[in-house]
Amino acid sequence: MKVAVGTLALAMVSAVASGASVTPVQKVIELMEGMLQKGKTEKHNEEVQYAAYQQFCQDTSVEKQRTIKEAADSILQIQAEIQKNAADAKRLTKEVAGHDSDINTWTGDIQAAKKVRAQERVDFAKTHADYSESIDALERAIDVLKQQAHDRAQAASFVQVSALKRLKLLPDEARRTIDEFLQEDQPSGLDVAAPEAYGYEFQSQGVVDMLAKLLDKFVAERTTLEKEEANKKHAFAVLIQDLEAQIEEATKDSSDKTQIKAKKLEAGASAKSDLKQTADMKDADEAYLSDLTATCDKKATDFTSRQALRAEELEAVAKAIEIIKGQAVSGNAAKHLPSFLHRRGTSLAALRAEAQGRELLRAARFLQGRAGQLDSRVLAAAAERMAMDPFAKVKRMLKDLLIRLMEEANEEADHKGWCDAELSTNEQTRKEK
């Protein structure tokens, strides 16, 4: 751009100063046509550059919308995971409490069963002793009664039979029978100092039969008692074994569920951290997308405005060229300028001013009008300078126009650099994800 400006300015200065066969108007037309073509090229380049930036906006917007949607889906999934972990932890807490309650109940059952079993053993031992004592006494009494008719003293049989009355298990009916027997068999007129009377003829067969039946009954009941004791002992052992097994299983279940609960709580905490991180990333992406959308919209508006202004400026320059190329200017230049080449520079300058000033002034007025319509400072400055000095300052006007185009080109280069940086950052973000 700078080289072009220098070249154009140098060419114009040379044309004005040298007095060559090419007229100043023709040179101005040539320069303005170059500016027109340059403006068209830069307008096209801006369109190409903006198309790339617009594509960047579209691609980045689509990518950010995708990541935002994925983040929203992840947030829903993580929230569901958090709720499930919390529900599982609550359920496990309740189940562990239930296991602990069962363990306490079963432990109490074991203690109660042991207490009952201890009492059962005491009762069994006592009852078993009573049966054994009764059986032993009955056996002795029966043996004495069977032998009293032969070689036993009556007092001895009386003592053995009388001892049966002290038995706890002796039925009342048997007790009355024994009392009657003892009253009938006691010798009359017997005192303490008299010699022992030997047994008389055996007459107690009924008592012996009764005692024998009692003996069989007590033996059978003692056997039943022993069987019941064995059954109770076995049932107690089975009960204790079952309760201890349940306690062991409940203890294991409680321990396992406590560990699972801890993992659920840990997973829930981790999920909450992931939720915050995902939500932060989503917020950042949404903020970036919002800024990007605003920036892209502004760039689009600015681009549209610049393109419209460029188009109208180019149209104005083209119209100015058309005016300058009018028959009056071109014809006069072709007619008068070659015939006066031998004159001095002052005469030549006067001729130029007289022959071409009217059309250049017309072009300046046209540019001034278009500058007002377009609010273009460049066209206004060009028109003002053309009106003030159509020839001496036209090259300065052209230089200002070219400088302005060069500045816009620099701005476009900076804009392209920003687009390239954004594209590179977006590509790096995609690779990281």
Coordinates of C-alpha atoms in Angstrom, one line a residue:
M1 CA 0.0 0.0 0.0
K2 CA 2.8 2.4 0.9
V3 CA 4.7 1.6 -2.3
A4 CA 1.5 2.2 -4.3
V5 CA 1.0 5.6 -2.6
G6 CA 4.5 6.7 -3.3
T7 CA 4.4 5.5 -6.9
L8 CA 1.1 7.2 -7.5
A9 CA 2.2 10.4 -5.8
L10 CA 5.5 10.4 -7.7
A11 CA 3.8 9.8 -11.0
M12 CA 1.4 12.6 -10.4
V13 CA 4.1 15.1 -9.3
S14 CA 6.2 14.1 -12.3
A15 CA 3.2 14.6 -14.6
V16 CA 2.4 18.0 -13.3
A17 CA 6.0 19.3 -13.2
S18 CA 7.4 17.9 -16.4
G19 CA 4.9 19.2 -18.9
A20 CA 4.8 15.9 -20.8
S21 CA 2.3 15.1 -23.5
V22 CA 0.0 13.4 -21.0
T23 CA -2.4 16.0 -19.6
P24 CA -2.8 16.5 -15.8
V25 CA -6.5 15.6 -16.2
Q26 CA -5.6 12.4 -17.9
K27 CA -3.1 11.7 -15.1
V28 CA -5.7 12.5 -12.4
I29 CA -8.2 10.2 -14.2
E30 CA -5.5 7.5 -14.3
L31 CA -4.8 7.9 -10.6
M32 CA -8.4 7.9 -9.6
E33 CA -9.1 4.9 -11.7
G34 CA -6.3 3.2 -9.9
M35 CA -7.8 4.2 -6.6
L36 CA -11.2 2.9 -7.8
Q37 CA -9.7 -0.4 -8.7
K38 CA -7.8 -0.5 -5.5
G39 CA -10.9 0.2 -3.5
K40 CA -12.8 -2.6 -5.3
T41 CA -10.0 -5.0 -4.6
E42 CA -9.9 -4.0 -0.9
K43 CA -13.6 -4.3 -0.7
H44 CA -13.4 -7.8 -2.2
N45 CA -10.6 -8.7 0.2
E46 CA -12.6 -7.5 3.1
E47 CA -15.5 -9.6 2.0
V48 CA -13.2 -12.7 1.8
Q49 CA -11.7 -11.9 5.2
Y50 CA -15.1 -11.4 6.7
A51 CA -16.4 -14.6 5.2
A52 CA -13.6 -16.4 7.1
Y53 CA -14.4 -14.6 10.3
Q54 CA -18.1 -15.3 9.8
Q55 CA -17.3 -19.0 9.3
F56 CA -15.3 -18.8 12.5
C57 CA -18.3 -17.3 14.3
Q58 CA -20.6 -20.0 13.0
D59 CA -18.2 -22.9 13.8
T60 CA -17.4 -21.6 17.2
S61 CA -21.0 -20.9 18.0
V62 CA -22.0 -24.4 17.0
E63 CA -19.1 -25.9 19.0
K64 CA -20.0 -23.9 22.1
Q65 CA -23.7 -24.7 21.8
R66 CA -22.7 -28.4 21.6
T67 CA -20.5 -28.2 24.7
I68 CA -23.2 -26.3 26.5
K69 CA -25.8 -28.9 25.6
E70 CA -23.4 -31.7 26.7
A71 CA -22.7 -29.9 29.9
A72 CA -26.5 -29.5 30.5
D73 CA -27.0 -33.2 29.9
S74 CA -24.0 -34.0 32.2
I75 CA -25.5 -31.8 34.9
L76 CA -28.8 -33.7 34.8
Q77 CA -27.0 -37.0 34.9
I78 CA -24.7 -35.8 37.8
Q79 CA -27.7 -34.5 39.7
A80 CA -29.5 -37.8 39.3
E81 CA -26.4 -39.6 40.5
I82 CA -26.2 -37.3 43.5
Q83 CA -29.8 -38.0 44.4
K84 CA -29.4 -41.7 44.0
N85 CA -26.3 -41.8 46.2
A86 CA -28.1 -39.8 48.8
A87 CA -31.1 -42.1 48.6
D88 CA -28.9 -45.2 48.8
A89 CA -27.0 -43.7 51.8
K90 CA -30.3 -43.0 53.6
R91 CA -31.6 -46.5 52.9
L92 CA -28.3 -48.1 54.0
T93 CA -28.4 -46.0 57.2
K94 CA -31.9 -47.3 57.9
E95 CA -30.8 -50.9 57.1
V96 CA -27.7 -50.7 59.3
A97 CA -29.9 -49.4 62.2
G98 CA -32.2 -52.4 61.6
H99 CA -29.3 -54.8 61.7
D100 CA -28.0 -53.2 64.9
S101 CA -31.5 -53.4 66.5
D102 CA -31.7 -57.1 65.5
I103 CA -28.3 -57.8 66.9
N104 CA -29.3 -56.2 70.2
T105 CA -32.6 -58.2 70.2
W106 CA -30.9 -61.5 69.5
T107 CA -28.2 -60.8 72.0
G108 CA -30.9 -60.2 74.6
D109 CA -32.6 -63.4 73.5
I110 CA -29.4 -65.4 74.0
Q111 CA -29.1 -64.0 77.5
A112 CA -32.7 -64.7 78.3
A113 CA -32.4 -68.3 76.9
K114 CA -29.3 -68.9 79.0
K115 CA -31.1 -67.7 82.1
V116 CA -34.1 -69.9 81.3
R117 CA -31.8 -72.9 80.6
A118 CA -29.9 -72.4 83.8
Q119 CA -33.2 -72.5 85.7
E120 CA -34.3 -75.6 83.8
R121 CA -31.2 -77.4 84.8
V122 CA -31.7 -76.5 88.4
D123 CA -35.3 -77.7 88.2
F124 CA -34.3 -80.8 86.5
A125 CA -31.6 -81.6 89.0
K126 CA -34.0 -81.1 91.8
T127 CA -36.8 -83.1 90.3
H128 CA -34.5 -85.8 89.1
A129 CA -33.1 -86.1 92.7
D130 CA -36.6 -86.4 94.1
Y131 CA -37.4 -89.2 91.6
S132 CA -34.2 -91.0 92.4
E133 CA -34.8 -90.7 96.1
S134 CA -38.4 -91.9 95.8
I135 CA -37.3 -94.8 93.6
D136 CA -34.6 -95.8 96.0
A137 CA -36.9 -95.6 99.0
L138 CA -39.6 -97.6 97.2
E139 CA -37.2 -100.3 96.3
R140 CA -36.0 -100.6 99.9
A141 CA -39.5 -100.6 101.3
I142 CA -40.7 -103.2 98.9
D143 CA -37.7 -105.4 99.6
V144 CA -38.3 -105.0 103.4
L145 CA -42.0 -105.8 103.2
K146 CA -41.3 -108.9 101.1
Q147 CA -38.9 -110.1 103.7
Q148 CA -40.6 -109.2 106.9
A149 CA -42.5 -112.5 107.2
H150 CA -39.2 -114.4 107.4
D151 CA -36.2 -112.8 109.1
R152 CA -36.9 -109.2 109.5
A153 CA -38.0 -107.5 112.7
Q154 CA -41.3 -105.8 112.5
A155 CA -39.8 -102.6 113.7
A156 CA -37.4 -102.5 110.8
S157 CA -40.2 -102.9 108.2
F158 CA -42.2 -100.3 110.1
V159 CA -39.3 -97.8 109.7
Q160 CA -38.8 -98.5 106.0
V161 CA -42.5 -98.1 105.2
S162 CA -42.9 -95.1 107.4
A163 CA -40.0 -93.4 105.6
L164 CA -42.0 -93.4 102.4
K165 CA -44.4 -90.8 103.9
R166 CA -41.6 -88.2 103.7
L167 CA -41.3 -88.6 99.9
K168 CA -42.3 -85.4 98.0
L169 CA -43.6 -87.3 95.0
L170 CA -45.8 -89.8 97.0
P171 CA -49.4 -89.4 96.0
D172 CA -52.0 -88.7 98.7
E173 CA -53.8 -91.9 98.1
A174 CA -50.7 -93.9 98.6
R175 CA -49.9 -91.9 101.6
R176 CA -53.3 -92.8 103.2
T177 CA -52.8 -96.5 102.3
I178 CA -49.4 -96.5 104.0
D179 CA -50.9 -94.9 107.1
E180 CA -53.6 -97.5 107.3
F181 CA -51.0 -100.3 106.8
L182 CA -48.8 -98.9 109.5
Q183 CA -51.6 -98.7 112.0
E184 CA -52.7 -102.2 111.4
D185 CA -49.3 -103.8 111.5
Q186 CA -48.1 -102.0 114.7
P187 CA -47.9 -104.7 117.6
S188 CA -50.1 -104.0 120.6
G189 CA -48.8 -103.8 124.1
L190 CA -45.2 -103.2 122.9
D191 CA -43.1 -100.9 125.1
V192 CA -39.7 -99.6 124.7
A193 CA -38.0 -101.8 127.1
A194 CA -39.5 -105.1 125.9
P195 CA -37.4 -107.3 123.6
E196 CA -38.0 -106.9 119.8
A197 CA -40.8 -108.9 118.5
Y198 CA -40.0 -110.8 115.3
G199 CA -42.1 -110.4 112.3
Y200 CA -45.3 -112.1 112.0
E201 CA -46.8 -113.8 109.0
F202 CA -46.6 -111.6 105.9
Q203 CA -50.0 -110.0 105.3
S204 CA -49.0 -106.8 103.3
Q205 CA -49.2 -108.0 99.7
G206 CA -51.6 -105.2 98.7
V207 CA -49.2 -102.6 100.0
V208 CA -46.3 -104.2 98.1
D209 CA -48.3 -104.2 94.9
M210 CA -49.2 -100.5 95.3
L211 CA -45.5 -99.6 96.0
A212 CA -44.4 -101.6 93.0
K213 CA -46.8 -99.7 90.8
L214 CA -45.5 -96.4 92.2
L215 CA -42.0 -97.6 91.6
D216 CA -42.7 -98.3 88.0
K217 CA -44.5 -95.0 87.7
F218 CA -41.6 -93.0 89.2
V219 CA -39.0 -94.9 87.0
A220 CA -41.1 -94.1 83.9
E221 CA -41.5 -90.4 84.9
R222 CA -37.8 -90.1 85.7
T223 CA -37.0 -91.5 82.3
T224 CA -39.4 -89.0 80.7
L225 CA -37.8 -86.2 82.7
E226 CA -34.4 -87.2 81.5
K227 CA -35.6 -87.3 77.9
E228 CA -37.2 -83.9 78.3
E229 CA -34.0 -82.5 79.7
A230 CA -32.1 -83.9 76.8
N231 CA -34.6 -82.3 74.4
K232 CA -34.4 -79.0 76.2
K233 CA -30.6 -79.1 76.2
H234 CA -30.6 -79.8 72.4
A235 CA -33.2 -77.1 71.7
F236 CA -31.2 -74.6 73.7
A237 CA -28.0 -75.5 71.8
V238 CA -29.9 -75.1 68.5
L239 CA -31.4 -71.8 69.5
I240 CA -28.1 -70.4 70.6
Q241 CA -26.5 -71.6 67.4
D242 CA -29.2 -70.0 65.3
L243 CA -29.2 -66.7 67.2
E244 CA -25.4 -66.5 67.1
A245 CA -25.5 -67.3 63.3
Q246 CA -28.0 -64.5 62.8
I247 CA -26.0 -62.1 64.9
E248 CA -22.9 -63.0 62.9
E249 CA -24.7 -62.5 59.6
A250 CA -26.3 -59.3 60.7
T251 CA -22.9 -58.0 61.9
K252 CA -21.4 -58.8 58.6
D253 CA -24.3 -57.2 56.7
S254 CA -24.1 -54.1 58.9
S255 CA -20.3 -53.8 58.3
D256 CA -20.7 -54.3 54.6
K257 CA -23.5 -51.8 54.3
T258 CA -21.6 -49.3 56.4
Q259 CA -18.7 -49.5 54.0
I260 CA -21.0 -49.2 51.0
K261 CA -22.7 -46.2 52.6
A262 CA -19.3 -44.6 53.1
K263 CA -18.6 -45.1 49.4
K264 CA -21.9 -43.7 48.4
L265 CA -21.3 -40.6 50.5
E266 CA -17.8 -40.3 49.0
A267 CA -19.3 -40.7 45.5
G268 CA -21.9 -38.1 46.3
A269 CA -19.3 -35.6 47.4
S270 CA -17.2 -36.3 44.3
A271 CA -20.4 -35.9 42.1
K272 CA -21.1 -32.6 43.8
S273 CA -17.6 -31.4 43.0
D274 CA -18.1 -32.6 39.4
L275 CA -21.4 -30.8 39.3
K276 CA -19.9 -27.5 40.3
Q277 CA -17.0 -27.9 37.9
T278 CA -19.4 -28.8 35.0
A279 CA -21.8 -25.9 35.9
D280 CA -18.8 -23.5 36.0
M281 CA -17.6 -24.7 32.6
K282 CA -21.2 -24.3 31.3
D283 CA -21.5 -20.8 32.7
A284 CA -18.1 -19.9 31.1
D285 CA -19.1 -21.3 27.8
E286 CA -22.5 -19.5 27.9
A287 CA -20.7 -16.3 28.8
Y288 CA -18.2 -16.8 26.0
L289 CA -21.0 -17.6 23.5
S290 CA -22.9 -14.5 24.6
D291 CA -19.8 -12.3 24.1
L292 CA -19.0 -14.1 20.8
T293 CA -22.5 -13.6 19.5
A294 CA -22.4 -9.9 20.5
T295 CA -19.0 -9.4 18.9
C296 CA -19.9 -11.3 15.8
D297 CA -23.2 -9.3 15.5
K298 CA -21.3 -6.1 15.9
K299 CA -18.6 -7.1 13.4
A300 CA -21.4 -8.1 11.0
T301 CA -23.1 -4.7 11.5
D302 CA -19.7 -2.9 11.1
F303 CA -18.9 -5.0 8.0
T304 CA -22.3 -4.2 6.4
S305 CA -21.8 -0.5 7.2
R306 CA -18.2 -0.5 5.8
Q307 CA -19.3 -2.4 2.7
A308 CA -22.1 0.0 2.1
L309 CA -19.9 3.0 2.7
R310 CA -17.1 1.6 0.5
A311 CA -19.7 0.9 -2.3
E312 CA -21.1 4.4 -2.1
E313 CA -17.6 5.9 -2.0
L314 CA -16.5 3.9 -4.9
E315 CA -19.7 4.9 -6.7
A316 CA -18.9 8.5 -5.9
V317 CA -15.3 8.2 -7.2
A318 CA -16.6 6.5 -10.3
K319 CA -19.0 9.4 -10.8
A320 CA -16.3 11.9 -10.3
I321 CA -14.1 10.1 -12.9
E322 CA -17.1 10.2 -15.2
I323 CA -17.5 13.9 -14.7
I324 CA -13.7 14.6 -15.1
K325 CA -13.8 12.5 -18.3
G326 CA -16.6 14.6 -19.7
Q327 CA -16.3 16.0 -23.2
A328 CA -15.5 19.5 -22.0
V329 CA -12.4 18.5 -20.0
S330 CA -11.1 15.8 -22.2
G331 CA -11.7 17.7 -25.4
N332 CA -10.1 20.9 -24.2
A333 CA -7.1 19.1 -22.9
A334 CA -6.6 17.3 -26.1
K335 CA -7.2 20.4 -28.1
H336 CA -5.2 23.0 -26.3
L337 CA -2.4 21.3 -24.3
P338 CA -0.2 19.9 -27.1
S339 CA -0.1 23.1 -29.0
F340 CA 1.2 25.0 -26.0
L341 CA 3.9 22.7 -24.9
H342 CA 6.6 25.2 -26.1
R343 CA 5.2 27.9 -23.8
R344 CA 6.6 28.6 -20.4
G345 CA 5.3 26.8 -17.3
T346 CA 3.3 29.7 -16.1
S347 CA 1.4 30.0 -19.3
L348 CA 0.8 26.2 -19.3
A349 CA -0.5 26.3 -15.8
A350 CA -2.9 29.1 -16.7
L351 CA -4.2 27.2 -19.6
R352 CA -4.8 24.2 -17.5
A353 CA -6.6 26.2 -14.9
E354 CA -8.8 27.8 -17.4
A355 CA -9.6 24.8 -19.5
Q356 CA -10.1 22.2 -16.8
G357 CA -11.1 24.0 -13.7
R358 CA -14.8 24.2 -14.4
E359 CA -15.2 20.4 -14.7
L360 CA -13.0 19.7 -11.7
L361 CA -15.0 22.2 -9.7
R362 CA -18.2 20.3 -10.9
A363 CA -16.6 17.0 -9.8
A364 CA -15.7 18.6 -6.4
R365 CA -19.3 19.8 -5.9
F366 CA -20.5 16.3 -6.7
L367 CA -18.1 14.7 -4.2
Q368 CA -19.1 17.3 -1.6
G369 CA -22.8 16.4 -2.1
R370 CA -22.1 12.7 -1.9
A371 CA -19.9 13.2 1.2
G372 CA -22.9 14.9 2.9
Q373 CA -25.2 12.1 2.0
L374 CA -22.8 9.3 3.0
D375 CA -21.3 11.2 6.0
S376 CA -17.9 10.5 4.4
R377 CA -15.1 12.7 5.7
V378 CA -12.8 11.4 3.0
L379 CA -15.0 12.5 0.1
A380 CA -15.7 15.8 1.9
A381 CA -11.9 16.5 2.2
A382 CA -11.3 15.5 -1.4
A383 CA -14.1 17.8 -2.6
E384 CA -12.9 20.7 -0.5
R385 CA -9.3 20.4 -1.7
M386 CA -10.4 20.1 -5.3
A387 CA -12.5 23.2 -5.0
M388 CA -9.7 25.2 -3.3
D389 CA -6.9 24.2 -5.8
P390 CA -8.0 21.8 -8.4
F391 CA -4.4 21.1 -9.6
A392 CA -1.8 21.9 -7.0
K393 CA -3.6 20.1 -4.2
V394 CA -5.2 17.2 -6.1
K395 CA -2.2 15.0 -5.5
R396 CA -2.4 15.8 -1.8
M397 CA -6.1 14.8 -1.8
L398 CA -5.2 11.5 -3.6
K399 CA -2.5 10.9 -1.1
D400 CA -4.9 11.4 1.8
L401 CA -7.3 8.9 0.1
L402 CA -4.6 6.4 -0.3
I403 CA -3.4 6.8 3.3
R404 CA -6.9 6.3 4.4
L405 CA -7.1 3.1 2.4
M406 CA -3.8 2.0 3.8
E407 CA -5.0 2.6 7.4
E408 CA -8.1 0.5 6.6
A409 CA -5.9 -2.2 5.2
N410 CA -3.9 -2.2 8.4
E411 CA -7.1 -2.4 10.4
E412 CA -8.2 -5.3 8.3
A413 CA -4.8 -7.0 8.9
D414 CA -5.2 -6.6 12.6
H415 CA -8.8 -7.9 12.3
K416 CA -7.5 -10.9 10.4
G417 CA -4.8 -11.5 13.0
W418 CA -7.5 -11.5 15.7
C419 CA -9.6 -14.0 13.7
D420 CA -6.6 -16.3 13.2
A421 CA -5.8 -16.1 17.0
E422 CA -9.5 -17.0 17.8
L423 CA -9.4 -19.9 15.4
S424 CA -6.2 -21.1 16.9
T425 CA -7.6 -20.9 20.4
N426 CA -10.8 -22.6 19.4
E427 CA -8.8 -25.4 17.8
Q428 CA -6.6 -25.8 20.9
T429 CA -9.8 -26.0 23.1
R430 CA -11.2 -28.7 20.9
K431 CA -8.0 -30.7 21.1
E432 CA -7.9 -30.4 24.9
K433 CA -11.5 -31.7 25.1

